[in-house]
XYZ file of C-alpha atoms in Angstrom:
715
model
C -13.946 91.834 63.006
C -13.825 88.079 63.779
C -17.147 87.496 62.010
C -16.064 88.969 58.632
C -13.066 86.705 57.979
C -15.190 83.727 58.968
C -17.654 84.349 56.074
C -15.094 84.160 53.214
C -13.575 81.156 54.923
C -17.054 79.613 55.080
C -17.554 80.302 51.351
C -14.144 78.805 50.678
C -15.123 75.897 52.837
C -18.254 75.448 50.777
C -16.246 75.259 47.560
C -13.828 72.764 49.065
C -16.687 70.774 50.499
C -18.485 70.519 47.145
C -15.313 69.463 45.365
C -14.470 66.888 48.027
C -18.038 65.655 48.252
C -18.196 64.932 44.529
C -15.095 62.758 44.768
C -15.951 61.222 48.114
C -19.523 60.184 47.357
C -18.735 58.739 43.893
C -17.395 55.300 45.018
C -18.649 53.323 48.004
C -15.340 52.856 49.804
C -13.987 56.482 49.989
C -15.842 56.828 53.253
C -12.452 56.573 54.858
C -11.278 59.905 53.348
C -12.483 62.290 56.072
C -11.289 60.018 58.811
C -7.722 59.924 57.510
C -6.758 63.676 57.616
C -7.338 63.683 61.364
C -4.114 61.827 62.114
C -2.209 64.034 59.598
C -0.433 66.057 62.319
C 0.555 62.809 64.056
C 3.912 61.219 63.267
C 2.244 58.337 61.309
C 0.463 60.080 58.398
C 1.891 57.866 55.579
C 0.116 54.662 56.794
C -3.564 55.714 56.259
C -3.093 56.604 52.540
C -1.732 53.066 51.895
C -4.912 51.548 53.291
C -7.260 53.828 51.251
C -8.122 53.530 47.571
C -6.098 55.356 44.917
C -9.098 57.560 44.089
C -8.781 59.355 47.417
C -5.018 59.789 47.490
C -4.868 63.074 45.485
C -7.690 64.554 47.549
C -6.068 63.634 50.816
C -2.759 65.121 49.699
C -4.411 68.471 48.899
C -6.718 68.669 51.897
C -4.065 68.785 54.597
C -2.241 71.594 52.743
C -5.485 73.589 52.484
C -6.206 73.030 56.116
C -2.750 74.290 57.035
C -2.946 77.411 54.805
C -6.311 78.326 56.272
C -7.728 77.614 59.662
C -7.239 73.875 59.830
C -9.812 73.388 62.538
C -12.487 75.412 60.686
C -12.409 73.309 57.498
C -12.552 69.731 58.830
C -15.726 70.010 60.954
C -17.997 71.172 58.092
C -16.664 68.408 55.790
C -17.302 65.783 58.412
C -20.803 67.145 58.936
C -21.526 67.013 55.191
C -20.082 63.503 55.042
C -22.153 62.522 58.028
C -25.293 63.817 56.331
C -24.690 61.759 53.182
C -23.191 58.619 54.816
C -24.011 58.209 58.492
C -21.613 55.255 58.946
C -18.545 57.124 57.684
C -17.334 59.185 60.691
C -15.591 56.215 62.436
C -12.803 54.186 60.875
C -14.232 50.867 62.159
C -17.422 51.077 60.046
C -15.230 52.008 57.048
C -13.987 48.398 56.945
C -17.553 47.040 57.060
C -18.759 48.013 53.530
C -15.971 46.087 51.690
C -16.440 43.039 53.949
C -19.727 41.891 52.329
C -18.217 42.420 48.888
C -15.378 40.074 49.789
C -17.615 37.546 51.507
C -19.910 36.992 48.517
C -17.188 35.367 46.355
C -15.898 33.483 49.416
C -18.973 31.255 49.402
C -18.157 30.354 45.829
C -14.664 29.012 46.555
C -13.816 26.954 43.447
C -17.314 27.266 41.910
C -18.825 30.763 41.965
C -22.160 31.682 43.540
C -24.931 33.260 41.522
C -27.070 36.134 42.744
C -29.771 33.722 43.899
C -27.245 31.778 46.014
C -26.932 28.812 43.605
C -23.415 27.444 43.028
C -22.138 28.046 39.502
C -19.588 25.736 37.886
C -17.731 26.988 34.796
C -16.459 24.184 32.572
C -15.614 23.596 28.938
C -17.171 20.307 27.707
C -16.366 17.623 26.798
C -14.908 16.579 30.169
C -14.119 13.157 31.659
C -16.094 11.634 34.520
C -13.014 11.705 36.743
C -12.347 15.417 36.110
C -15.981 16.378 36.676
C -15.980 14.445 39.957
C -12.925 16.448 41.027
C -14.722 19.751 40.301
C -17.811 18.560 42.189
C -15.688 17.291 45.135
C -17.182 13.796 44.993
C -15.898 10.342 44.087
C -16.052 9.176 40.447
C -18.161 6.089 41.179
C -20.998 8.343 42.384
C -21.168 9.956 38.947
C -21.000 6.503 37.325
C -24.047 5.469 39.361
C -25.877 8.645 38.357
C -25.074 7.933 34.710
C -26.378 4.375 35.087
C -29.670 5.854 36.339
C -29.630 7.978 33.173
C -29.093 4.749 31.159
C -25.552 5.794 30.295
C -22.926 3.134 31.057
C -19.600 4.900 31.463
C -16.173 4.455 32.991
C -13.978 7.002 34.762
C -12.386 8.083 31.464
C -15.699 8.468 29.616
C -16.050 11.939 28.062
C -19.269 13.759 28.961
C -21.036 16.140 26.580
C -22.614 19.448 27.558
C -26.086 18.042 28.290
C -24.734 15.224 30.481
C -22.576 17.680 32.414
C -25.583 19.947 32.949
C -27.738 17.098 34.323
C -25.005 15.829 36.632
C -24.327 19.325 37.954
C -28.032 19.819 38.693
C -28.150 16.489 40.541
C -25.396 17.665 42.884
C -26.665 21.217 43.425
C -24.555 23.100 40.869
C -25.506 25.368 37.977
C -23.448 24.616 34.881
C -22.261 27.413 32.598
C -19.820 27.147 29.668
C -16.354 28.590 30.125
C -16.983 31.592 27.769
C -19.587 33.056 30.096
C -17.109 32.592 32.938
C -14.712 34.980 31.208
C -17.471 37.554 30.729
C -18.247 37.433 34.418
C -14.677 38.015 35.375
C -14.494 40.877 32.879
C -17.443 42.694 34.472
C -16.684 42.064 38.106
C -13.363 42.135 39.881
C -11.617 38.735 39.922
C -9.141 39.870 42.581
C -11.409 39.866 45.663
C -12.366 36.138 45.499
C -8.808 34.704 45.756
C -7.837 36.311 49.104
C -10.726 34.887 51.194
C -10.205 31.167 50.326
C -6.802 30.960 52.070
C -8.535 31.600 55.411
C -10.475 28.287 55.482
C -7.543 26.508 53.867
C -5.334 27.692 56.717
C -7.741 26.161 59.204
C -7.742 22.833 57.364
C -3.987 22.881 56.981
C -3.434 22.089 60.637
C -4.225 18.334 60.399
C -2.488 18.129 57.017
C 0.882 19.356 58.175
C 2.080 15.734 58.040
C 3.570 15.225 54.555
C 2.187 12.614 52.195
C 3.944 9.333 51.502
C 4.006 6.994 48.488
C 1.547 4.076 48.481
C 2.761 0.529 49.130
C 1.294 -1.936 46.636
C 1.321 -5.750 46.780
C 0.634 -8.019 43.795
C -1.216 -11.247 44.601
C -2.869 -13.915 42.497
C -2.715 -17.399 40.996
C 0.490 -19.068 39.824
C 1.597 -18.058 36.304
C -1.031 -15.340 36.006
C 1.748 -12.808 35.488
C 2.332 -11.070 38.834
C 6.099 -10.766 38.476
C 5.921 -10.133 34.722
C 3.504 -7.292 35.363
C 5.793 -5.794 37.976
C 8.697 -6.310 35.570
C 6.829 -4.383 32.903
C 6.291 -1.565 35.373
C 9.941 -1.445 36.405
C 11.113 -1.948 32.800
C 13.792 -4.373 33.974
C 14.163 -8.035 33.111
C 14.134 -9.250 36.686
C 11.383 -11.783 36.176
C 13.336 -13.661 33.497
C 16.109 -14.500 35.973
C 13.882 -16.283 38.471
C 13.935 -20.066 38.551
C 10.888 -21.657 36.968
C 9.175 -18.317 36.572
C 8.121 -18.409 40.246
C 9.218 -15.699 42.680
C 11.797 -17.046 45.113
C 11.778 -14.248 47.699
C 10.073 -10.988 48.569
C 11.329 -8.042 46.572
C 10.530 -4.428 47.393
C 10.950 -1.862 44.659
C 10.316 1.862 44.485
C 9.176 3.125 41.077
C 8.800 6.770 40.090
C 5.712 7.466 38.008
C 4.869 10.953 36.819
C 6.956 12.662 39.477
C 5.536 10.604 42.361
C 6.759 7.296 43.766
C 5.009 3.959 44.225
C 6.512 1.138 46.296
C 5.759 -2.368 45.019
C 6.032 -5.662 46.901
C 6.402 -8.860 44.887
C 5.426 -11.735 47.175
C 5.710 -15.505 46.708
C 1.999 -16.108 46.322
C 0.334 -14.749 49.432
C 2.025 -16.819 52.139
C 4.432 -14.066 53.154
C 1.630 -11.503 53.089
C -0.337 -13.564 55.611
C 2.737 -14.406 57.678
C 3.437 -10.718 58.167
C -0.212 -10.008 58.994
C -0.123 -12.799 61.577
C 2.465 -10.726 63.472
C 0.313 -7.605 63.269
C 2.150 -5.985 60.362
C 0.056 -3.667 58.211
C 2.545 -2.971 55.459
C 0.381 -2.914 52.365
C -1.919 -0.042 51.439
C -3.261 -1.437 48.153
C -3.520 -5.081 47.038
C -3.636 -5.670 43.282
C -5.213 -9.044 42.475
C -3.730 -10.236 39.174
C -6.154 -12.398 37.159
C -5.477 -13.932 33.757
C -8.181 -12.938 31.282
C -8.200 -16.418 29.714
C -8.249 -18.487 32.946
C -10.449 -16.347 35.173
C -10.545 -16.774 38.942
C -8.565 -19.838 40.046
C -8.333 -21.435 43.538
C -5.265 -19.421 44.539
C -6.961 -16.277 43.249
C -9.891 -16.916 45.579
C -7.463 -17.498 48.452
C -5.683 -14.239 47.638
C -9.013 -12.389 47.674
C -9.849 -13.927 51.060
C -6.456 -12.896 52.457
C -6.831 -9.347 51.139
C -10.349 -9.020 52.557
C -9.198 -10.275 55.958
C -6.552 -7.516 56.146
C -8.134 -4.373 57.581
C -7.576 -0.984 55.972
C -6.348 -2.429 52.657
C -7.892 -1.382 49.344
C -8.342 -4.053 46.655
C -7.776 -3.452 42.938
C -7.826 -5.979 40.089
C -5.465 -6.172 37.109
C -6.962 -8.357 34.344
C -3.789 -9.588 32.647
C -3.163 -11.297 29.277
C -5.897 -9.402 27.427
C -3.793 -9.718 24.255
C -4.566 -13.449 24.010
C -7.333 -14.543 21.596
C -9.097 -16.469 24.371
C -9.186 -13.474 26.726
C -12.595 -12.712 28.220
C -12.425 -9.732 30.643
C -16.222 -9.590 31.047
C -16.269 -13.145 32.386
C -13.557 -12.211 34.889
C -15.542 -9.185 36.097
C -18.655 -11.342 36.455
C -16.661 -13.812 38.590
C -15.317 -10.938 40.690
C -18.850 -9.709 41.292
C -19.778 -13.168 42.599
C -16.936 -12.831 45.140
C -18.241 -9.484 46.392
C -15.845 -7.355 44.321
C -18.185 -5.369 42.086
C -16.217 -3.660 39.281
C -16.248 0.113 39.245
C -17.255 0.094 35.576
C -20.466 -1.652 36.657
C -21.228 0.836 39.410
C -19.222 -0.853 42.170
C -16.174 0.143 44.168
C -13.499 -2.251 42.836
C -11.187 -0.797 40.203
C -10.535 -3.293 37.365
C -7.890 -2.442 34.756
C -7.290 -4.624 31.638
C -3.530 -4.951 31.059
C -0.997 -6.957 29.091
C 2.353 -7.449 30.788
C 4.035 -8.687 27.594
C 2.923 -5.815 25.341
C 2.644 -3.096 27.988
C -1.021 -2.416 27.265
C -2.918 -0.747 30.103
C 0.157 -0.258 32.321
C -0.162 3.566 32.372
C -3.862 3.263 33.236
C -3.059 0.850 36.086
C -0.459 3.216 37.526
C -2.861 6.133 37.164
C -5.565 4.261 39.074
C -3.071 3.320 41.811
C -2.080 6.971 42.173
C -5.735 8.046 42.203
C -6.577 5.476 44.870
C -3.596 6.656 46.930
C -4.830 10.259 46.696
C -8.261 9.202 47.940
C -6.689 7.310 50.872
C -4.629 10.427 51.815
C -1.596 8.441 52.922
C 0.588 10.490 55.254
C 3.557 9.845 57.506
C 5.788 12.191 59.541
C 9.392 12.508 58.401
C 10.645 13.779 61.760
C 10.978 11.917 65.027
C 12.239 8.368 65.700
C 11.993 6.176 62.620
C 9.799 3.074 62.462
C 10.014 0.417 59.768
C 8.510 -2.997 59.008
C 10.645 -6.016 58.147
C 9.895 -7.532 54.731
C 12.581 -10.230 54.629
C 15.738 -11.179 56.518
C 18.667 -13.364 55.483
C 22.307 -14.122 56.225
C 24.713 -12.848 53.576
C 28.378 -13.934 53.406
C 30.622 -11.086 54.502
C 27.692 -8.959 55.666
C 26.032 -11.070 58.330
C 22.330 -10.542 59.042
C 20.753 -8.280 56.421
C 17.147 -7.181 56.535
C 14.917 -5.552 53.947
C 12.547 -3.059 55.567
C 10.021 -0.463 54.502
C 10.107 2.757 56.501
C 6.688 3.571 57.954
C 7.380 6.933 59.641
C 10.311 9.154 60.492
C 13.641 9.089 58.679
C 15.910 6.050 59.091
C 19.551 7.202 59.159
C 22.941 5.524 59.241
C 24.306 5.233 62.792
C 20.918 5.029 64.515
C 20.557 2.396 67.289
C 17.401 0.334 66.886
C 15.261 -2.439 68.322
C 13.527 -4.910 66.002
C 11.376 -7.633 67.514
C 13.677 -9.369 69.973
C 16.815 -8.298 68.079
C 18.764 -5.060 68.274
C 21.604 -3.338 66.468
C 22.977 -0.146 64.972
C 22.482 0.894 61.360
C 25.875 0.404 59.686
C 24.696 0.854 56.109
C 21.524 1.451 54.094
C 21.233 0.035 50.563
C 18.323 1.046 48.325
C 16.522 -1.135 45.777
C 19.035 -0.164 43.084
C 22.022 -1.374 45.126
C 23.284 2.088 46.043
C 24.327 3.061 49.560
C 22.263 5.920 50.977
C 22.537 7.903 54.186
C 18.826 8.003 55.023
C 15.455 6.575 53.994
C 12.102 8.393 54.050
C 8.644 6.834 54.679
C 7.454 4.144 52.211
C 11.044 3.639 51.029
C 12.386 0.053 50.845
C 16.002 -0.327 52.006
C 18.314 -3.114 53.098
C 19.654 -2.565 56.619
C 23.056 -3.836 57.793
C 23.934 -3.944 61.479
C 21.596 -6.520 63.056
C 22.836 -8.762 65.855
C 20.449 -11.511 64.737
C 17.755 -12.297 62.189
C 14.323 -10.775 62.896
C 11.032 -12.166 61.602
C 9.035 -10.859 58.662
C 6.551 -8.327 59.970
C 8.618 -7.290 63.003
C 8.667 -3.579 63.800
C 12.009 -1.778 63.701
C 12.102 1.183 66.094
C 14.947 3.677 66.459
C 15.920 4.290 70.096
C 18.158 6.851 71.773
C 21.034 4.603 72.845
C 22.418 1.158 72.068
C 22.265 0.304 75.752
C 18.514 0.837 75.830
C 18.054 -1.310 72.726
C 20.204 -4.121 74.149
C 18.342 -4.114 77.481
C 14.902 -4.360 75.884
C 16.138 -7.053 73.480
C 17.397 -9.206 76.345
C 14.078 -8.819 78.175
C 12.120 -9.875 75.093
C 14.361 -12.889 74.515
C 13.759 -13.979 78.109
C 9.993 -13.640 77.620
C 10.228 -15.648 74.398
C 11.983 -18.494 76.196
C 9.237 -18.549 78.816
C 6.529 -18.560 76.152
C 8.091 -21.551 74.411
C 7.766 -23.525 77.637
C 4.039 -22.830 77.746
C 1.506 -24.675 75.609
C 0.156 -22.920 72.493
C -2.996 -20.923 73.100
C -4.665 -21.046 69.696
C -8.424 -21.200 69.449
C -10.192 -24.568 69.660
C -13.853 -25.404 69.388
C -13.851 -26.527 73.006
C -12.038 -23.543 74.546
C -12.531 -20.770 71.999
C -14.540 -18.588 74.401
C -11.436 -18.228 76.589
C -9.622 -16.395 73.786
C -12.233 -13.738 73.112
C -11.836 -10.418 74.914
C -14.823 -9.069 76.790
C -14.851 -5.799 74.889
C -14.739 -7.431 71.448
C -17.783 -8.597 69.474
C -18.406 -12.318 69.744
C -17.423 -13.842 66.414
C -16.533 -17.404 65.487
C -14.163 -17.467 62.516
C -14.000 -20.582 60.345
C -12.121 -21.848 57.292
C -14.096 -24.442 55.344
C -12.628 -27.101 53.050
C -14.865 -29.597 51.227
C -14.406 -32.565 48.914
C -16.706 -31.301 46.157
C -18.306 -27.981 45.330
C -21.832 -29.274 45.944
C -21.184 -30.406 49.513
C -19.252 -27.203 50.221
C -22.174 -25.055 49.064
C -24.572 -27.133 51.165
C -22.312 -26.718 54.188
C -22.061 -22.944 53.739
C -25.850 -22.740 53.378
C -26.428 -24.850 56.505
C -24.038 -22.733 58.564
C -25.778 -19.608 57.316
C -29.069 -20.902 58.720
C -27.725 -20.819 62.292
C -29.468 -17.811 63.807
C -28.087 -15.983 66.801
C -28.264 -12.373 67.899
C -25.416 -12.870 70.334
C -22.748 -14.524 68.152
C -21.886 -14.033 64.487
C -20.393 -16.739 62.301
C -17.660 -15.497 59.963
C -16.524 -17.832 57.176
C -13.157 -16.396 56.144
C -12.582 -18.779 53.260
C -14.350 -21.745 51.660
C -12.740 -23.869 48.964
C -12.585 -27.379 47.533
C -9.564 -29.550 48.236
C -7.437 -30.815 51.106
C -6.338 -28.591 53.971
C -3.156 -26.857 52.793
C -0.374 -24.962 54.510
C -1.848 -21.724 53.136
C -5.069 -22.461 55.034
C -3.076 -22.899 58.235
C -1.333 -19.555 57.666
C -4.658 -17.770 57.222
C -6.084 -19.463 60.314
C -2.980 -18.468 62.272
C -3.329 -14.826 61.266
C -7.065 -14.707 61.985
C -7.173 -17.010 65.050
C -9.667 -19.213 63.225
C -10.594 -22.906 63.282
C -10.264 -25.035 60.142
C -13.276 -27.237 59.366
C -12.797 -30.047 56.846
C -15.663 -32.052 55.353
C -14.662 -35.358 53.743
C -11.130 -34.067 53.085
C -7.629 -34.882 54.285
C -4.818 -32.726 55.641
C -1.539 -32.283 53.751
C 1.581 -33.292 55.664
C 3.108 -29.771 55.558
C -0.229 -28.352 56.726
C -0.415 -30.784 59.652
C 3.130 -29.889 60.711
C 2.427 -26.150 60.407
C -0.804 -26.504 62.399
C 1.024 -28.367 65.147
C 3.690 -25.668 65.363
C 1.167 -22.805 65.392
C -1.406 -24.532 67.580
C -4.166 -24.211 64.974
C -7.041 -26.658 65.417
C -8.196 -28.662 62.389
C -11.515 -30.492 62.782
C -12.484 -33.134 60.200
C -16.033 -34.404 59.768
C -17.933 -36.808 57.527
C -21.430 -36.197 58.947
C -22.817 -32.715 58.435
C -25.146 -32.846 61.462
C -22.247 -33.600 63.784
C -20.358 -30.675 62.266
C -23.282 -28.292 62.773
C -23.816 -29.398 66.387
C -20.188 -28.758 67.333
C -20.174 -25.383 65.586
C -23.270 -24.392 67.595
C -21.561 -25.513 70.802
C -18.508 -23.443 69.904
C -20.676 -20.385 69.207
C -22.389 -20.821 72.561
C -18.981 -21.201 74.193
C -18.093 -17.703 73.015
C -20.801 -16.233 75.241
C -19.820 -15.196 78.736
C -21.524 -17.207 81.491
C -24.442 -15.515 83.241
C -24.395 -15.235 87.051
C -27.553 -16.652 88.606
C -28.600 -15.883 92.205
C -30.521 -18.487 94.231
C -31.977 -17.674 97.693
C -31.572 -20.710 100.000
C -32.972 -19.469 103.320
C -33.763 -16.720 105.854
C -32.919 -16.224 109.536
C -34.339 -13.648 111.964
C -32.114 -11.889 114.516
C -33.578 -12.541 117.984
C -30.781 -11.233 120.219
C -27.336 -9.601 119.895
C -24.394 -10.912 121.945
C -21.232 -8.931 122.711
C -18.344 -11.393 122.865
C -14.593 -10.978 123.077
C -14.337 -11.837 119.390
C -16.934 -9.251 118.420
C -20.695 -8.929 118.203
C -22.672 -11.998 117.141
C -26.317 -12.184 116.066
C -28.369 -14.891 117.734
C -30.787 -16.014 115.038
C -33.612 -18.420 114.300
C -33.791 -19.973 110.820
C -37.339 -19.255 109.641
C -37.180 -20.973 106.236
C -34.765 -22.930 104.065
C -31.238 -23.144 105.383
C -28.243 -20.942 106.191
C -25.054 -22.222 104.512
C -21.576 -21.316 105.719
C -20.259 -21.183 102.140
C -23.108 -18.989 100.914
C -23.429 -15.231 100.835
C -25.634 -13.228 103.197
C -27.679 -10.075 102.851
C -28.851 -8.209 105.995
C -32.323 -6.713 105.517
C -33.774 -4.037 107.793
C -37.276 -2.838 106.945
C -36.865 -4.713 103.627
C -33.822 -2.567 102.778
C -30.392 -4.192 102.302
C -27.874 -2.981 104.884
C -25.037 -5.418 104.304
C -24.121 -7.797 101.484
C -21.140 -10.102 101.781
C -19.843 -13.368 103.121
C -20.563 -15.193 106.389
C -17.559 -15.080 108.738
C -18.778 -17.623 111.290
C -21.790 -19.912 111.633
C -22.167 -21.697 114.973
C -24.706 -23.859 116.693
C -24.028 -23.663 120.424
C -20.198 -23.842 120.608
C -19.617 -25.821 117.388
C -18.777 -24.446 113.952
C -21.212 -25.925 111.435
C -21.518 -25.865 107.641
C -25.240 -25.166 107.603
C -28.256 -24.714 109.869
C -31.703 -25.785 108.706
C -35.212 -24.437 109.247
C -36.455 -24.147 112.842
C -33.039 -24.238 114.503
C -31.143 -21.525 116.392
C -27.631 -20.407 115.482
C -25.072 -17.662 115.923
C -24.050 -15.684 112.804
C -21.214 -13.216 112.308
C -21.287 -11.354 108.970
C -17.802 -10.394 107.801
C -16.723 -7.156 109.493
C -20.327 -6.000 110.092
C -21.486 -5.760 113.750
C -24.418 -3.317 113.894
C -27.120 -5.965 114.329
C -30.565 -5.196 115.714
C -33.313 -7.564 116.856
C -35.809 -8.057 114.053
C -33.222 -7.902 111.250
C -33.541 -10.559 108.553
C -30.449 -12.361 107.255
C -31.032 -13.710 103.750
C -28.682 -16.455 102.596
C -28.140 -16.981 98.843
C -25.719 -18.625 96.429
C -24.230 -17.428 93.122
C -23.572 -19.768 90.213
C -22.470 -19.176 86.650
C -24.707 -20.596 83.942
C -23.619 -20.926 80.319
C -25.740 -18.931 77.880
C -27.455 -20.452 74.871
C -27.765 -19.131 71.339
């Protein structure tokens, strides 16, 4: 009886198995179908159907009902055996997740560009496309494509539009296969576009950890020659007639302005020449991110322009851009300006270099959008970031006394959020933020990074470049301020410690590279070039000679400021020193050396370079003594010795040798001849020697006496 009902059930099982097998084996992923009915009796049957494909849902809904109507246990084993015969990996749920994994991993390697079947990266674009946009798709910098185009005899800028053939060649150079955008749509029509998007977030999540710090606006400083249009250019950017109200057309004070461009902000500093820029750098302030050198297209590079370039180069971590102004004038010659820039080591990007040069006209507004776009692009490359949480830190731009307000200070927030009511310490001054006024004259409650604000609440005037730090309590700020003021009073009593040619080696740290920094001023261009060439001929592998700035004319106050910031020495050849420069050098302790004979100048520079080198310790052996007998005295053990060569000096050092191996190395505590203390004992005489705290002498030991002296190195 039990065998008969099992046959029809087996035939029914066969029918069910065939029907299920047709649906199960059709796609590749339904391997999960047989594994899901097993947990059907459990209290969590709804979860497995959500994880399976929609093709299997109707089958899974019917199969449990069939298994319940018949003998549930008799149906499932045959199906699993059939499934196991067709797909051996299917019985376990873990392998079920393995087949879709490769399908999802193939598009993952493509990321933004897809990957072809042969593993080559495919980039789908629709020409024409600009050099800048193509560089973004290839994840490289635009100047690399400009160099590649120059090799292809195509001279292009960042905004040059590339045709299909140029795009194809550039893609091949950088390991990509170019396909037009139409074929991209066909690919997405045939294959599933949904699987590629989910995998990319995984690597992005890993990279997001260091980028949790939010970005901040760039801080830009305009520098250049007088009347080349720095303030007018900034005025054109701000679209406000601020420049017209300044006396004589020359900027009277530092202004900090925040301008919104295309939804993002840029903070501009308008400096009086470059004196304030250097003064802040002399106190260690790194405020500026980008320096824009403004050059008039009709005048070209002028003396103050060269000084501005030298100041910008000396500041570490600052990018340099060039705005070629006044291109609307008939005498404008931008190509001549770019050629002069190349001579100064600033190769224009349009010529395959790294320096961005933008032709602009401050009066007509020509090129202003392009300049702002390049500033934003440079800021994106620099990836400027600053935390908005935590104690705020800001850098002082200017400070002044205002009637009715007292000490007011313009600062730029570097990190954190500066809020009203916060106690702070700034240099040797302290205070509590009573009010914050933005660049438009409005009172605000807080200021984010790269935001310029005027701070009220100082107890005294800080210096430009001082760091403002928010502390927990006013008491803490007051205590530290008083300590710093006391240190400042003590420092004023001490002599200035600026570098001099005679003592410059004393101001170079041991862990820093040995570099002698000079500022050269000559009477004529010919003698200046000869001087630079002669200094360049000084060869030394131990010391490098760094000429920060070389120009024709007398030593000016600007030269003293640069020397102060860089701890350099000013060398003048057949020139004089301006009275303000002499006074500034005396205050700052900067050394100015004037020469009229080039050989004398070169000799002293060589001596200064040699003075940078640390002295070498030289050891000189002066004599040996042999231990003949050991005496135990009340004051300790003493070695009775015979001097066998040279002399034994009381002020020298001694090394105890036993079997030619050093046992002790140190000073000589006592040196006696009979009962008398002596300074030295010469060859052939007996003496008693006690070596420091050492007492384990043995007959036959050799005491070697030597001296140490420091010898100055040579180049």
